[in-house]
mmCIF file of C-alpha atoms in Angstrom:
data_model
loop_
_atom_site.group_PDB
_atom_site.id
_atom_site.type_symbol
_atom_site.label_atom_id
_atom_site.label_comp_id
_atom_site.label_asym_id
_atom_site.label_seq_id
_atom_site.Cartn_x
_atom_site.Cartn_y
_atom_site.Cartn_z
ATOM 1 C CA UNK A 28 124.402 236.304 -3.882
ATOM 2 C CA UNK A 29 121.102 237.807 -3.519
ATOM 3 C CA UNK A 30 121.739 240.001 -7.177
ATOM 4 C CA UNK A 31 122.696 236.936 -8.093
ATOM 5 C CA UNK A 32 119.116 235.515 -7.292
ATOM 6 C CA UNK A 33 117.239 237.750 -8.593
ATOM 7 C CA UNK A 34 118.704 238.230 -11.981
ATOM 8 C CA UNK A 35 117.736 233.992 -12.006
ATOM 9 C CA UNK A 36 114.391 234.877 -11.077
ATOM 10 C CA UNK A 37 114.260 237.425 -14.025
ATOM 11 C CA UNK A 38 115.834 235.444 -16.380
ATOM 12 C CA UNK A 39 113.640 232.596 -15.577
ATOM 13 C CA UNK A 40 110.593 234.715 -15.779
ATOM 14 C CA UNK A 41 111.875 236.141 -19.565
ATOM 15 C CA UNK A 42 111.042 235.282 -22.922
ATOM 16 C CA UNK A 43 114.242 234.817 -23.463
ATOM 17 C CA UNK A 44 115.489 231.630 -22.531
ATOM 18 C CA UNK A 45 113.148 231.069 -19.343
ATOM 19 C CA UNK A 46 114.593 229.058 -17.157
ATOM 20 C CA UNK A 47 117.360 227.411 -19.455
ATOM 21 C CA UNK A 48 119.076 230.606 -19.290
ATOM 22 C CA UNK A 49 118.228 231.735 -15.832
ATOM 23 C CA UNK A 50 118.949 227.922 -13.777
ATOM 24 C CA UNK A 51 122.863 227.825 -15.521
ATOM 25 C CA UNK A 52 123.362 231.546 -15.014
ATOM 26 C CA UNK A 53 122.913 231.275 -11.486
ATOM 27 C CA UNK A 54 124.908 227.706 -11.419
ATOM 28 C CA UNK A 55 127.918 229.277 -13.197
ATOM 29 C CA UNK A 56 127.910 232.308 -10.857
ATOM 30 C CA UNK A 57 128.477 229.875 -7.722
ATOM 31 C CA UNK A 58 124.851 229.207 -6.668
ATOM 32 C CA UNK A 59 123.905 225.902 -5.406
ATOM 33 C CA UNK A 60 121.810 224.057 -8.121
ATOM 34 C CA UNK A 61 119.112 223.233 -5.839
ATOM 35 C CA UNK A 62 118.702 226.822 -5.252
ATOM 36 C CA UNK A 63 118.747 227.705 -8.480
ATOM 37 C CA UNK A 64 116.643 224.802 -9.561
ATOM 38 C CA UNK A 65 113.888 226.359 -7.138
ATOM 39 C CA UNK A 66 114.501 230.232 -8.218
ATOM 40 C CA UNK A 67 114.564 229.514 -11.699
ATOM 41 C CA UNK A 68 111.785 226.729 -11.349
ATOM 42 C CA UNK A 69 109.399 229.480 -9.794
ATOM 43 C CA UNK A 70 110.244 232.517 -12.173
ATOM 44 C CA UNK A 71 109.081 230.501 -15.220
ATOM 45 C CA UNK A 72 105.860 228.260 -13.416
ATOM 46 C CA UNK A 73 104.934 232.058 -12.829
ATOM 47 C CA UNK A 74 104.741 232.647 -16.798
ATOM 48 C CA UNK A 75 100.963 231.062 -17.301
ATOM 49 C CA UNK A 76 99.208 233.431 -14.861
ATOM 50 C CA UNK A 77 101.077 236.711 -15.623
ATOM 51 C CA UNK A 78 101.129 235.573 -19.744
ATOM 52 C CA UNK A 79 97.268 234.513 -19.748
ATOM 53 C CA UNK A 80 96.723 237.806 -17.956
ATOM 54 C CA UNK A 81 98.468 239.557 -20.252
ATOM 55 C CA UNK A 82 96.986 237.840 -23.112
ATOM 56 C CA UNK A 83 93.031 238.429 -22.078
ATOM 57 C CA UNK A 84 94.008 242.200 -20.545
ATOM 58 C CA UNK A 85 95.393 243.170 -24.270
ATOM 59 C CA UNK A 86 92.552 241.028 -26.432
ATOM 60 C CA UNK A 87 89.964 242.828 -24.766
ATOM 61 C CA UNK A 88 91.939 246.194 -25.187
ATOM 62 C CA UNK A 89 93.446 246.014 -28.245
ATOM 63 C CA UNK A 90 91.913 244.021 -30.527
ATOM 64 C CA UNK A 91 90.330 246.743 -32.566
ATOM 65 C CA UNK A 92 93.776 247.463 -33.464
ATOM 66 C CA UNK A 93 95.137 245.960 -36.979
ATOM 67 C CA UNK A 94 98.764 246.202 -35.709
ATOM 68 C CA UNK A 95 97.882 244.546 -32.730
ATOM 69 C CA UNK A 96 95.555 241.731 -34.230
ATOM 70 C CA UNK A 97 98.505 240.962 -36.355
ATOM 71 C CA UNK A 98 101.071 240.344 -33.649
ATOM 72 C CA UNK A 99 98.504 237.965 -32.390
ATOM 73 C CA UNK A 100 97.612 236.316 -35.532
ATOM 74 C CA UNK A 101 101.103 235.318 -36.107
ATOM 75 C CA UNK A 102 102.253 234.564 -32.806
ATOM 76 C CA UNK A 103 98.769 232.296 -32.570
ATOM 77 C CA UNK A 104 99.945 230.866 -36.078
ATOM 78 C CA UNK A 105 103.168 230.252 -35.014
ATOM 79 C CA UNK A 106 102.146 228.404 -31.968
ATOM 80 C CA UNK A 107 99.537 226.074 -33.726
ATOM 81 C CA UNK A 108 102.325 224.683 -36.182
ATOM 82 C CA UNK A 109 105.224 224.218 -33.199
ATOM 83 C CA UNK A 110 102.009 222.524 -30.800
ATOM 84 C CA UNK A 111 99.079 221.868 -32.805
ATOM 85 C CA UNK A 112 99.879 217.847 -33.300
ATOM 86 C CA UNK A 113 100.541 217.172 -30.450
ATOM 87 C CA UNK A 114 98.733 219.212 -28.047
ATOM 88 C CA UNK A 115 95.286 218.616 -30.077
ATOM 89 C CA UNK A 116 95.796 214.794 -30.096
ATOM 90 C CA UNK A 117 96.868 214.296 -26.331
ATOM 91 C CA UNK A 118 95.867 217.643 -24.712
ATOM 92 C CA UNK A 119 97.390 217.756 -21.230
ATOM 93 C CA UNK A 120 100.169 215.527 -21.735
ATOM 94 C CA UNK A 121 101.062 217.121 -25.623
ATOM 95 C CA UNK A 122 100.939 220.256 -23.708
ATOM 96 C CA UNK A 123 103.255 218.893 -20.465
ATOM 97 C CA UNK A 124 105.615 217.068 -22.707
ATOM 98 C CA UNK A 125 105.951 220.321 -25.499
ATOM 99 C CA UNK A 126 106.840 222.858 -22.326
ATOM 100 C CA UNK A 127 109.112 220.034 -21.025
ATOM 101 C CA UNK A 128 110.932 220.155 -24.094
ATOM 102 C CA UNK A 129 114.143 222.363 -23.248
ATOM 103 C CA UNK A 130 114.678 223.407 -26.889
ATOM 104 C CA UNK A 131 114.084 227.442 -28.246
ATOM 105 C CA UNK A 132 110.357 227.747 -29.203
ATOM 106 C CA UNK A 133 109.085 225.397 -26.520
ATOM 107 C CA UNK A 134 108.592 226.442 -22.943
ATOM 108 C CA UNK A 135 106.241 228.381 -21.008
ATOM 109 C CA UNK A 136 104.933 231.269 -23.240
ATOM 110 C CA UNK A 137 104.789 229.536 -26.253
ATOM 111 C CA UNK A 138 102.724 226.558 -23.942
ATOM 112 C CA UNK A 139 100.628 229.104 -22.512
ATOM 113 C CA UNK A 140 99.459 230.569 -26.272
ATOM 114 C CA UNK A 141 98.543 226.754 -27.265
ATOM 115 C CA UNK A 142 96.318 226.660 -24.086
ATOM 116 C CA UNK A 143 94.725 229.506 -24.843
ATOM 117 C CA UNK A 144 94.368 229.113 -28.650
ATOM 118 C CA UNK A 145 93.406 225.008 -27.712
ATOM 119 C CA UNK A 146 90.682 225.849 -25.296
ATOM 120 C CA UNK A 147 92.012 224.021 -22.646
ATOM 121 C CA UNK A 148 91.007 224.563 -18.997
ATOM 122 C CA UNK A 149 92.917 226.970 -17.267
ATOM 123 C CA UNK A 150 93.795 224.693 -14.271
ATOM 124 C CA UNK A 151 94.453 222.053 -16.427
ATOM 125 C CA UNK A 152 96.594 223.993 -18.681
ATOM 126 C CA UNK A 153 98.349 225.279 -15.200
ATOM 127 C CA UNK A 154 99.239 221.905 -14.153
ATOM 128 C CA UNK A 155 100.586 220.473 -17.281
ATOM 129 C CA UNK A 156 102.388 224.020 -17.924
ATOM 130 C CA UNK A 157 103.940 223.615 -13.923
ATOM 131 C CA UNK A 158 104.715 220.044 -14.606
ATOM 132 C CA UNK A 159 106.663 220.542 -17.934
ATOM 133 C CA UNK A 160 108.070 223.588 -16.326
ATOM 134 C CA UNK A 161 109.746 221.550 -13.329
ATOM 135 C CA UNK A 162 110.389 218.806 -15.266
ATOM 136 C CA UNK A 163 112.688 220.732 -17.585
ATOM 137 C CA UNK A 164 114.136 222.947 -14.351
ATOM 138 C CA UNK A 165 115.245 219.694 -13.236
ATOM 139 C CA UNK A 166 117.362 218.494 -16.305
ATOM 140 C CA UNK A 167 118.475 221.792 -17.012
ATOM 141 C CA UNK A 168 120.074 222.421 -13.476
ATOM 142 C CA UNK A 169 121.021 218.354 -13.462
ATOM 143 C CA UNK A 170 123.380 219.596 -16.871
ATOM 144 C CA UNK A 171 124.186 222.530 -15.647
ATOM 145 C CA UNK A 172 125.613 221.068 -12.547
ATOM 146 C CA UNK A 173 127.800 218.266 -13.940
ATOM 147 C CA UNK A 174 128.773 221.260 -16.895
ATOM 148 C CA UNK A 175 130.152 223.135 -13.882
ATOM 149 C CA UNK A 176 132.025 220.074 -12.139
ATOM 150 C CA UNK A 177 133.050 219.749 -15.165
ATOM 151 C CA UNK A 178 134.672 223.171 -15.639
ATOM 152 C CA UNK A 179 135.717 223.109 -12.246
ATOM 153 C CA UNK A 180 138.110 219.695 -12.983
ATOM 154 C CA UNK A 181 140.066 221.632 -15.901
#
């Protein structure tokens, strides 16, 4: 159970799905979705501070680097089109409500980039980034519980 755990806690804190891939992995391996609400919840509310970490370590590194102000340009680009409407208009709540979103392209990282390209406070961001985080935790373990009740009555 413990493996189990941690591979939520990874998944959760991943790119890759965040924790709509982390909170059903762990509820379809026989982990109580509370527990796996709060694993997976954690891994991904602990995307902002290791991202934005990430994201002023490398600027201040790497910037002199085309290769590397590329990757940044696009991923910034990218960002502004998926957020910009929202999250310039209504600024903490665009930004709660886009993260809370469980759909690819929304979620924690690509949250965190609109923060950072938006200007918007750091705590601020944190909060509405926590808020959408949970938020979407919660309906994602909600469906991933009745999904395997449901599996379990075939």
């Amino acid at each position: 159970m413990l493996e189990v755990l941690i591979n939520t806690f990874l998944l959760s804190l991943s790119p890759f799905g965040e924790a709509r891939s982390g909170i059903p992995y762990a509820v379809l391996n026989n982990v109580h979705f509370m527990w796996a609400f709060v694993i997976g919840t954690i891994g991904n509310t602990l995307v902002f501070p290791l991202f934005m970490w990430l994201i002023d370590t490398f600027s201040r590194r790497f910037w002199p680097f085309h290769a590397y102000r590329r990757g940044v340009v696009f991923l910034c680009r990218r960002a502004k089109k998926l957020t910009g409407a929202s999250v310039q208009k209504h600024g903490f709540w665009g930004l709660m409500i886009f993260v809370m979103v469980p759909l690819p392209g929304t979620g924690a990282y690509m949250g965190t980039i609109a923060a950072n390209i938006f200007n918007i406070e750091r705590k601020r961001a944190f909060l509405a980034i926590s808020l959408g985080t949970v938020i979407s935790s919660l309906f994602v373990a909600a469906c991933a519980h009745l999904g395997a009740m449901g599996l379990e009555s075939l």
